[in-house]
PDB file of C-alpha atoms in Angstrom:
ATOM      1  CA  MET A 274      82.950  71.383  88.409  1.00 37.00           C
ATOM      2  CA  ARG A 275      83.623  74.565  86.474  1.00 42.00           C
ATOM      3  CA  PRO A 276      86.707  76.695  87.198  1.00 45.00           C
ATOM      4  CA  ARG A 277      86.028  79.949  89.026  1.00 48.00           C
ATOM      5  CA  PRO A 278      86.084  83.041  86.811  1.00 45.00           C
ATOM      6  CA  SER A 279      89.325  84.323  88.085  1.00 51.00           C
ATOM      7  CA  THR A 280      90.963  80.931  87.437  1.00 54.00           C
ATOM      8  CA  ARG A 281      89.639  80.978  83.782  1.00 56.00           C
ATOM      9  CA  ARG A 282      91.174  84.471  83.361  1.00 58.00           C
ATOM     10  CA  TRP A 283      94.664  83.082  84.283  1.00 62.00           C
ATOM     11  CA  GLN A 284      94.253  80.049  81.907  1.00 64.00           C
ATOM     12  CA  ARG A 285      94.795  82.569  79.108  1.00 64.00           C
ATOM     13  CA  PHE A 286      98.260  83.187  80.316  1.00 68.00           C
ATOM     14  CA  PHE A 287      99.953  79.974  81.693  1.00 71.00           C
ATOM     15  CA  GLY A 288      99.265  76.318  82.120  1.00 75.00           C
ATOM     16  CA  PRO A 289     100.843  72.971  82.623  1.00 88.00           C
ATOM     17  CA  GLY A 290     104.473  72.924  81.442  1.00 89.00           C
ATOM     18  CA  ASP A 291     104.899  76.705  81.710  1.00 93.00           C
ATOM     19  CA  GLN A 292     107.058  78.471  84.196  1.00 95.00           C
ATOM     20  CA  THR A 293     106.191  81.683  86.193  1.00 95.00           C
ATOM     21  CA  ILE A 294     108.951  83.784  87.594  1.00 97.00           C
ATOM     22  CA  VAL A 295     108.165  85.579  90.897  1.00 96.00           C
ATOM     23  CA  SER A 296     110.169  87.070  93.782  1.00 97.00           C
ATOM     24  CA  ASP A 297     110.669  85.595  97.209  1.00 97.00           C
ATOM     25  CA  PRO A 298     109.382  87.298  99.403  1.00 97.00           C
ATOM     26  CA  GLY A 299     106.369  88.523  97.283  1.00 95.00           C
ATOM     27  CA  TRP A 300     102.524  88.768  97.167  1.00 89.00           C
ATOM     28  CA  PRO A 301     101.445  85.134  97.075  1.00 88.00           C
ATOM     29  CA  HIS A 302      98.083  85.282  95.104  1.00 84.00           C
ATOM     30  CA  ILE A 303      99.414  85.109  91.556  1.00 84.00           C
ATOM     31  CA  PRO A 304     101.996  82.231  92.276  1.00 88.00           C
ATOM     32  CA  ASN A 305      99.102  80.427  93.834  1.00 87.00           C
ATOM     33  CA  PHE A 306      96.952  80.682  90.666  1.00 84.00           C
ATOM     34  CA  ALA A 307     100.030  79.573  88.607  1.00 88.00           C
ATOM     35  CA  ARG A 308     100.438  76.433  90.701  1.00 89.00           C
ATOM     36  CA  THR A 309      96.634  75.763  90.563  1.00 86.00           C
ATOM     37  CA  LEU A 310      96.929  75.735  86.718  1.00 86.00           C
ATOM     38  CA  GLY A 311      99.981  73.598  86.647  1.00 90.00           C
ATOM     39  CA  SER A 312     102.554  76.212  86.021  1.00 91.00           C
ATOM     40  CA  GLU A 313     106.127  75.729  87.587  1.00 95.00           C
ATOM     41  CA  VAL A 314     106.702  78.691  89.852  1.00 95.00           C
ATOM     42  CA  ILE A 315     110.299  79.788  89.954  1.00 96.00           C
ATOM     43  CA  SER A 316     110.853  81.769  93.219  1.00 96.00           C
ATOM     44  CA  ILE A 317     113.895  83.917  93.131  1.00 96.00           C
ATOM     45  CA  SER A 318     115.411  85.132  96.414  1.00 96.00           C
ATOM     46  CA  VAL A 319     115.415  88.830  96.734  1.00 96.00           C
ATOM     47  CA  TYR A 320     115.947  88.913 100.516  1.00 96.00           C
ATOM     48  CA  SER A 321     119.379  90.550 100.260  1.00 93.00           C
ATOM     49  CA  PRO A 322     120.875  94.006  99.819  1.00 92.00           C
ATOM     50  CA  ASN A 323     122.996  92.561  97.026  1.00 89.00           C
ATOM     51  CA  ALA A 324     119.864  92.118  95.083  1.00 88.00           C
ATOM     52  CA  GLY A 325     118.502  95.451  96.135  1.00 91.00           C
ATOM     53  CA  TRP A 326     115.549  93.635  97.877  1.00 94.00           C
ATOM     54  CA  LYS A 327     113.914  93.232  94.498  1.00 95.00           C
ATOM     55  CA  LEU A 328     113.688  91.154  91.161  1.00 95.00           C
ATOM     56  CA  VAL A 329     116.299  93.098  89.205  1.00 93.00           C
ATOM     57  CA  PRO A 330     116.791  92.294  85.445  1.00 96.00           C
ATOM     58  CA  GLU A 331     120.096  90.663  85.870  1.00 95.00           C
ATOM     59  CA  ILE A 332     118.650  88.058  88.221  1.00 94.00           C
ATOM     60  CA  VAL A 333     115.588  87.506  86.042  1.00 96.00           C
ATOM     61  CA  ARG A 334     117.732  87.015  82.799  1.00 96.00           C
ATOM     62  CA  ASP A 335     119.666  84.187  84.629  1.00 95.00           C
ATOM     63  CA  HIS A 336     116.425  82.299  85.256  1.00 96.00           C
ATOM     64  CA  VAL A 337     114.362  82.791  82.051  1.00 96.00           C
ATOM     65  CA  THR A 338     113.964  79.594  79.983  1.00 95.00           C
ATOM     66  CA  PRO A 339     112.036  78.826  76.824  1.00 94.00           C
ATOM     67  CA  ARG A 340     109.047  77.699  79.134  1.00 95.00           C
ATOM     68  CA  THR A 341     108.822  81.027  80.868  1.00 96.00           C
ATOM     69  CA  LYS A 342     105.296  82.530  80.276  1.00 93.00           C
ATOM     70  CA  LEU A 343     105.025  85.022  83.102  1.00 93.00           C
ATOM     71  CA  ILE A 344     107.391  87.305  84.988  1.00 96.00           C
ATOM     72  CA  MET A 345     105.713  88.946  87.908  1.00 94.00           C
ATOM     73  CA  VAL A 346     107.142  92.307  89.318  1.00 95.00           C
ATOM     74  CA  ILE A 347     105.502  93.913  92.366  1.00 92.00           C
ATOM     75  CA  ASP A 348     106.397  97.661  92.447  1.00 90.00           C
ATOM     76  CA  PRO A 349     106.712  98.723  95.300  1.00 89.00           C
ATOM     77  CA  LEU A 350     107.376  95.217  96.485  1.00 92.00           C
ATOM     78  CA  ASN A 351     104.880  94.100  99.101  1.00 89.00           C
ATOM     79  CA  PRO A 352     106.227  93.285 101.705  1.00 92.00           C
ATOM     80  CA  LEU A 353     109.655  94.906 101.554  1.00 94.00           C
ATOM     81  CA  GLY A 354     108.920  98.258 100.106  1.00 90.00           C
ATOM     82  CA  SER A 355     111.600  98.206  97.366  1.00 92.00           C
ATOM     83  CA  CYS A 356     110.748  99.685  94.050  1.00 90.00           C
ATOM     84  CA  TYR A 357     111.907  99.827  90.422  1.00 92.00           C
ATOM     85  CA  ASP A 358     113.233 102.772  88.303  1.00 92.00           C
ATOM     86  CA  GLU A 359     112.125 103.299  84.708  1.00 93.00           C
ATOM     87  CA  GLU A 360     115.248 101.687  83.256  1.00 96.00           C
ATOM     88  CA  GLU A 361     114.751  98.521  85.375  1.00 96.00           C
ATOM     89  CA  ILE A 362     111.191  98.095  84.158  1.00 96.00           C
ATOM     90  CA  LYS A 363     112.247  98.769  80.522  1.00 97.00           C
ATOM     91  CA  ALA A 364     114.850  96.106  80.917  1.00 97.00           C
ATOM     92  CA  LEU A 365     112.380  93.642  82.187  1.00 97.00           C
ATOM     93  CA  CYS A 366     110.016  94.368  79.283  1.00 96.00           C
ATOM     94  CA  GLU A 367     113.011  93.618  76.936  1.00 97.00           C
ATOM     95  CA  ILE A 368     113.574  90.317  78.562  1.00 97.00           C
ATOM     96  CA  ALA A 369     109.826  89.364  78.445  1.00 96.00           C
ATOM     97  CA  ASP A 370     109.553  90.434  74.869  1.00 95.00           C
ATOM     98  CA  LEU A 371     112.777  88.451  73.691  1.00 95.00           C
ATOM     99  CA  ASN A 372     111.358  85.288  75.363  1.00 94.00           C
ATOM    100  CA  ASP A 373     107.899  85.607  74.230  1.00 93.00           C
ATOM    101  CA  ALA A 374     106.713  85.971  77.842  1.00 94.00           C
ATOM    102  CA  TRP A 375     104.206  88.308  79.666  1.00 91.00           C
ATOM    103  CA  LEU A 376     105.451  90.920  82.202  1.00 93.00           C
ATOM    104  CA  LEU A 377     102.986  91.602  84.981  1.00 91.00           C
ATOM    105  CA  HIS A 378     103.902  94.897  86.599  1.00 91.00           C
ATOM    106  CA  ASP A 379     101.790  94.981  89.770  1.00 87.00           C
ATOM    107  CA  ALA A 380     101.892  98.653  90.939  1.00 84.00           C
ATOM    108  CA  THR A 381      99.230  98.406  93.486  1.00 75.00           C
ATOM    109  CA  TYR A 382     100.912 100.490  96.265  1.00 71.00           C
ATOM    110  CA  ARG A 383     101.927 103.171  93.863  1.00 67.00           C
ATOM    111  CA  ASP A 384      98.396 104.984  93.921  1.00 59.00           C
ATOM    112  CA  PHE A 385      95.657 102.656  94.759  1.00 51.00           C
ATOM    113  CA  ALA A 386      96.299 100.808  98.064  1.00 51.00           C
ATOM    114  CA  ARG A 387      94.614 103.044 100.579  1.00 54.00           C
ATOM    115  CA  LEU A 388      91.620 103.793  98.396  1.00 57.00           C
ATOM    116  CA  ARG A 389      90.934 100.088  97.715  1.00 57.00           C
ATOM    117  CA  VAL A 390      90.211 100.677  94.057  1.00 62.00           C
ATOM    118  CA  GLY A 391      92.451  99.764  91.072  1.00 62.00           C
ATOM    119  CA  ALA A 392      92.798  99.546  87.366  1.00 66.00           C
ATOM    120  CA  SER A 393      94.437  97.306  84.637  1.00 71.00           C
ATOM    121  CA  ILE A 394      96.539  98.784  81.907  1.00 74.00           C
ATOM    122  CA  ALA A 395      97.568  96.765  78.984  1.00 77.00           C
ATOM    123  CA  HIS A 396      98.031  96.648  75.072  1.00 81.00           C
ATOM    124  CA  PRO A 397      94.482  96.696  73.626  1.00 84.00           C
ATOM    125  CA  ALA A 398      94.856  93.178  72.183  1.00 81.00           C
ATOM    126  CA  LEU A 399      95.851  91.828  75.617  1.00 75.00           C
ATOM    127  CA  MET A 400      93.050  93.671  77.304  1.00 75.00           C
ATOM    128  CA  ALA A 401      90.547  92.157  74.928  1.00 77.00           C
ATOM    129  CA  ARG A 402      91.653  88.835  76.075  1.00 72.00           C
ATOM    130  CA  ILE A 403      91.382  89.775  79.789  1.00 68.00           C
ATOM    131  CA  ARG A 404      88.008  91.288  79.248  1.00 68.00           C
ATOM    132  CA  GLN A 405      86.683  87.814  78.086  1.00 65.00           C
ATOM    133  CA  HIS A 406      87.214  86.520  81.627  1.00 61.00           C
ATOM    134  CA  GLN A 407      86.145  89.409  83.856  1.00 58.00           C
ATOM    135  CA  VAL A 408      85.727  88.251  87.513  1.00 54.00           C
ATOM    136  CA  ASP A 409      82.951  90.613  88.151  1.00 54.00           C
ATOM    137  CA  ARG A 410      81.245  92.622  85.290  1.00 50.00           C
ATOM    138  CA  LEU A 411      79.840  95.257  87.737  1.00 48.00           C
ATOM    139  CA  GLY A 412      83.048  95.975  89.540  1.00 59.00           C
ATOM    140  CA  GLY A 413      82.844  97.995  92.860  1.00 67.00           C
ATOM    141  CA  ASN A 414      79.380  98.998  94.038  1.00 73.00           C
ATOM    142  CA  TRP A 415      78.051 102.546  93.254  1.00 77.00           C
ATOM    143  CA  VAL A 416      79.006 103.978  96.641  1.00 82.00           C
ATOM    144  CA  ALA A 417      82.620 102.792  96.405  1.00 77.00           C
ATOM    145  CA  GLN A 418      82.755 104.068  92.765  1.00 76.00           C
ATOM    146  CA  GLN A 419      81.390 107.577  93.787  1.00 84.00           C
ATOM    147  CA  GLY A 420      83.706 107.644  96.794  1.00 83.00           C
ATOM    148  CA  ALA A 421      86.742 106.729  94.629  1.00 79.00           C
ATOM    149  CA  ILE A 422      85.777 109.455  91.956  1.00 82.00           C
ATOM    150  CA  ALA A 423      85.600 112.061  94.722  1.00 87.00           C
ATOM    151  CA  ALA A 424      88.866 111.009  96.150  1.00 82.00           C
ATOM    152  CA  TYR A 425      90.666 111.381  92.915  1.00 81.00           C
ATOM    153  CA  GLN A 426      89.057 114.689  92.083  1.00 87.00           C
ATOM    154  CA  THR A 427      90.221 116.022  95.364  1.00 89.00           C
ATOM    155  CA  LYS A 428      93.643 114.354  95.357  1.00 85.00           C
ATOM    156  CA  PRO A 429      95.681 117.679  95.440  1.00 88.00           C
ATOM    157  CA  ASN A 430      93.844 118.560  98.587  1.00 90.00           C
ATOM    158  CA  TRP A 431      94.807 115.475 100.528  1.00 87.00           C
ATOM    159  CA  LYS A 432      97.525 113.413  98.975  1.00 84.00           C
ATOM    160  CA  PRO A 433     100.510 115.757  99.857  1.00 88.00           C
ATOM    161  CA  ARG A 434      99.430 115.571 103.550  1.00 90.00           C
ATOM    162  CA  VAL A 435      99.288 111.744 103.490  1.00 88.00           C
ATOM    163  CA  LEU A 436     102.770 111.540 101.760  1.00 87.00           C
ATOM    164  CA  GLU A 437     104.151 113.893 104.210  1.00 92.00           C
ATOM    165  CA  MET A 438     102.609 111.979 107.206  1.00 93.00           C
ATOM    166  CA  ASN A 439     103.848 108.677 105.700  1.00 91.00           C
ATOM    167  CA  ARG A 440     107.417 109.792 105.207  1.00 92.00           C
ATOM    168  CA  ARG A 441     107.432 111.487 108.666  1.00 95.00           C
ATOM    169  CA  ASN A 442     106.287 108.172 110.245  1.00 96.00           C
ATOM    170  CA  GLN A 443     108.826 106.163 108.375  1.00 95.00           C
ATOM    171  CA  GLU A 444     111.580 108.253 109.414  1.00 96.00           C
ATOM    172  CA  ALA A 445     110.446 108.219 113.062  1.00 97.00           C
ATOM    173  CA  ILE A 446     110.335 104.282 112.986  1.00 97.00           C
ATOM    174  CA  LYS A 447     113.808 104.180 111.355  1.00 97.00           C
ATOM    175  CA  ALA A 448     115.271 106.352 114.103  1.00 97.00           C
ATOM    176  CA  CYS A 449     113.722 104.002 116.670  1.00 98.00           C
ATOM    177  CA  VAL A 450     114.994 100.885 114.921  1.00 98.00           C
ATOM    178  CA  ASP A 451     118.493 102.351 114.673  1.00 97.00           C
ATOM    179  CA  GLU A 452     118.677 102.660 118.372  1.00 97.00           C
ATOM    180  CA  ILE A 453     117.932  98.883 118.834  1.00 97.00           C
ATOM    181  CA  ASP A 454     120.985  96.761 117.849  1.00 96.00           C
ATOM    182  CA  SER A 455     118.861  93.584 117.184  1.00 97.00           C
ATOM    183  CA  LEU A 456     116.840  95.275 114.477  1.00 98.00           C
ATOM    184  CA  ASP A 457     117.542  96.414 110.978  1.00 97.00           C
ATOM    185  CA  ILE A 458     115.411  98.587 108.454  1.00 96.00           C
ATOM    186  CA  ILE A 459     115.044  96.764 105.101  1.00 94.00           C
ATOM    187  CA  SER A 460     115.058  98.741 101.856  1.00 88.00           C
ATOM    188  CA  TRP A 461     115.373 102.385 103.063  1.00 84.00           C
ATOM    189  CA  LEU A 462     113.644 104.542 101.793  1.00 75.00           C
ATOM    190  CA  PRO A 463     110.483 102.417 101.199  1.00 70.00           C
ATOM    191  CA  ALA A 464     108.229 103.553  98.416  1.00 75.00           C
ATOM    192  CA  ALA A 465     104.960 102.401 100.049  1.00 83.00           C
ATOM    193  CA  ASN A 466     102.716 102.932 103.188  1.00 88.00           C
ATOM    194  CA  PHE A 467     104.818 100.615 105.356  1.00 92.00           C
ATOM    195  CA  VAL A 468     108.363  99.904 106.793  1.00 95.00           C
ATOM    196  CA  ALA A 469     109.888  96.281 106.731  1.00 96.00           C
ATOM    197  CA  ILE A 470     112.092  95.420 109.698  1.00 98.00           C
ATOM    198  CA  ASP A 471     114.495  92.438 109.888  1.00 98.00           C
ATOM    199  CA  VAL A 472     114.227  90.801 113.394  1.00 98.00           C
ATOM    200  CA  ILE A 473     116.939  88.123 112.961  1.00 97.00           C
ATOM    201  CA  GLY A 474     119.129  89.753 115.528  1.00 97.00           C
ATOM    202  CA  THR A 475     116.548  89.456 118.281  1.00 97.00           C
ATOM    203  CA  GLY A 476     116.968  85.533 118.400  1.00 97.00           C
ATOM    204  CA  HIS A 477     113.237  85.197 117.819  1.00 97.00           C
ATOM    205  CA  ASP A 478     111.121  84.635 114.717  1.00 97.00           C
ATOM    206  CA  SER A 479     108.757  87.347 113.361  1.00 98.00           C
ATOM    207  CA  GLU A 480     105.549  85.593 114.936  1.00 98.00           C
ATOM    208  CA  ALA A 481     107.123  86.047 118.361  1.00 98.00           C
ATOM    209  CA  VAL A 482     107.861  89.756 117.772  1.00 98.00           C
ATOM    210  CA  VAL A 483     104.416  90.192 116.519  1.00 98.00           C
ATOM    211  CA  ARG A 484     102.899  88.657 119.634  1.00 97.00           C
ATOM    212  CA  ALA A 485     105.116  90.668 121.850  1.00 97.00           C
ATOM    213  CA  VAL A 486     104.159  93.918 120.126  1.00 98.00           C
ATOM    214  CA  LEU A 487     100.454  92.935 120.301  1.00 97.00           C
ATOM    215  CA  ASP A 488     100.742  92.692 124.041  1.00 97.00           C
ATOM    216  CA  GLU A 489     101.819  96.353 123.969  1.00 97.00           C
ATOM    217  CA  GLY A 490      98.528  97.124 122.094  1.00 96.00           C
ATOM    218  CA  PHE A 491      99.870  97.332 118.510  1.00 97.00           C
ATOM    219  CA  VAL A 492      99.134  95.152 115.470  1.00 97.00           C
ATOM    220  CA  ILE A 493     102.062  94.563 113.006  1.00 98.00           C
ATOM    221  CA  ARG A 494     102.440  91.734 110.405  1.00 96.00           C
ATOM    222  CA  SER A 495     104.786  88.886 110.332  1.00 97.00           C
ATOM    223  CA  GLY A 496     106.510  88.219 106.961  1.00 97.00           C
ATOM    224  CA  ASN A 497     105.221  84.641 106.907  1.00 97.00           C
ATOM    225  CA  TYR A 498     102.209  85.266 104.611  1.00 93.00           C
ATOM    226  CA  THR A 499     104.628  86.345 101.779  1.00 95.00           C
ATOM    227  CA  SER A 500     107.507  83.778 102.248  1.00 96.00           C
ATOM    228  CA  GLU A 501     107.857  80.383 103.875  1.00 94.00           C
ATOM    229  CA  ILE A 502     111.640  80.924 103.714  1.00 96.00           C
ATOM    230  CA  TYR A 503     112.201  84.451 104.740  1.00 97.00           C
ATOM    231  CA  GLY A 504     108.870  85.280 106.446  1.00 97.00           C
ATOM    232  CA  PRO A 505     110.408  84.389 109.976  1.00 98.00           C
ATOM    233  CA  ASN A 506     113.032  87.004 109.392  1.00 98.00           C
ATOM    234  CA  PHE A 507     110.974  90.247 109.124  1.00 98.00           C
ATOM    235  CA  VAL A 508     107.859  92.120 110.245  1.00 98.00           C
ATOM    236  CA  ARG A 509     105.939  94.899 108.370  1.00 96.00           C
ATOM    237  CA  VAL A 510     104.619  98.053 110.076  1.00 97.00           C
ATOM    238  CA  THR A 511     102.109 100.365 108.610  1.00 93.00           C
ATOM    239  CA  THR A 512     103.089 104.025 108.414  1.00 93.00           C
ATOM    240  CA  THR A 513      99.806 105.663 107.178  1.00 90.00           C
ATOM    241  CA  VAL A 514      98.509 106.302 110.729  1.00 93.00           C
ATOM    242  CA  PRO A 515      98.317 109.186 113.181  1.00 95.00           C
ATOM    243  CA  ASP A 516     101.661 110.476 114.327  1.00 96.00           C
ATOM    244  CA  GLU A 517     100.818 109.903 117.973  1.00 97.00           C
ATOM    245  CA  ASP A 518     100.223 106.133 117.226  1.00 97.00           C
ATOM    246  CA  VAL A 519     103.868 105.942 115.803  1.00 97.00           C
ATOM    247  CA  ARG A 520     105.258 107.786 118.729  1.00 98.00           C
ATOM    248  CA  ARG A 521     103.521 105.270 121.133  1.00 98.00           C
ATOM    249  CA  PHE A 522     104.678 102.410 118.981  1.00 98.00           C
ATOM    250  CA  CYS A 523     108.245 103.556 119.111  1.00 98.00           C
ATOM    251  CA  ASP A 524     108.097 103.848 122.880  1.00 98.00           C
ATOM    252  CA  ALA A 525     106.530 100.343 123.098  1.00 98.00           C
ATOM    253  CA  LEU A 526     108.856  98.595 120.862  1.00 98.00           C
ATOM    254  CA  PRO A 527     111.844  98.363 123.064  1.00 97.00           C
ATOM    255  CA  ARG A 528     109.705  97.099 125.903  1.00 97.00           C
ATOM    256  CA  ALA A 529     108.232  94.307 123.688  1.00 97.00           C
ATOM    257  CA  LEU A 530     111.625  93.156 122.705  1.00 97.00           C
ATOM    258  CA  LYS A 531     112.973  93.255 126.235  1.00 95.00           C
ATOM    259  CA  ARG A 532     110.047  90.883 127.221  1.00 89.00           C
ATOM    260  CA  LEU A 533     111.372  88.380 124.673  1.00 90.00           C
ATOM    261  CA  THR A 534     114.728  88.244 126.210  1.00 77.00           C
TER     262      THR A 534
END
């Protein structure tokens, strides 16, 4: 059986005997590719304010070995919302360079998440290697491409409103959570279109909280899809939605939690 194109692409970067450094929690796809190709995945806990809820250079430096081939940084971090400043990214680049490793800077939520289009940026030599193993030579269909072009051409007309709505809804949810002793906001201010909420204080895991909120008519996400260890501790709430939906959610959240007690 021939490997899938996406798997062949990653074979250029790691394989048996290599190590891949990722955050825990973190988006699972790249670690899954690494494991499939025989790379040892080093998952570093970032679920702590002491770590800034992200894979900071000091932590990475302590875990790099001669076998490290890839350092994966998600910015903003899905699912916690923490982001990196320029100096941190430069420091991570230096660590990768000194250890002859790749740094994958996944900035999906910075500009592209809501449009469902994306781009890869890399040194020309690296891009040439990536292009040898394109997953789909056609990319998005024509309608999607035209829609994306139109969206970017008109960005000044809509992006400020979306950012304002996002921040307003994040602040509304934070105000709601601050009134509930059993909940805590993670990584404020988040730099993405969601808010992560620690639910440990409820005495219930994230799946139970998700079900209780669903009974009130709202869909939120458990952290389980991003971390086996920390997933039960938190939920993720999308904030690029109409203000009225957020107001209704904030009214419903205390009722949902009361049902759990």
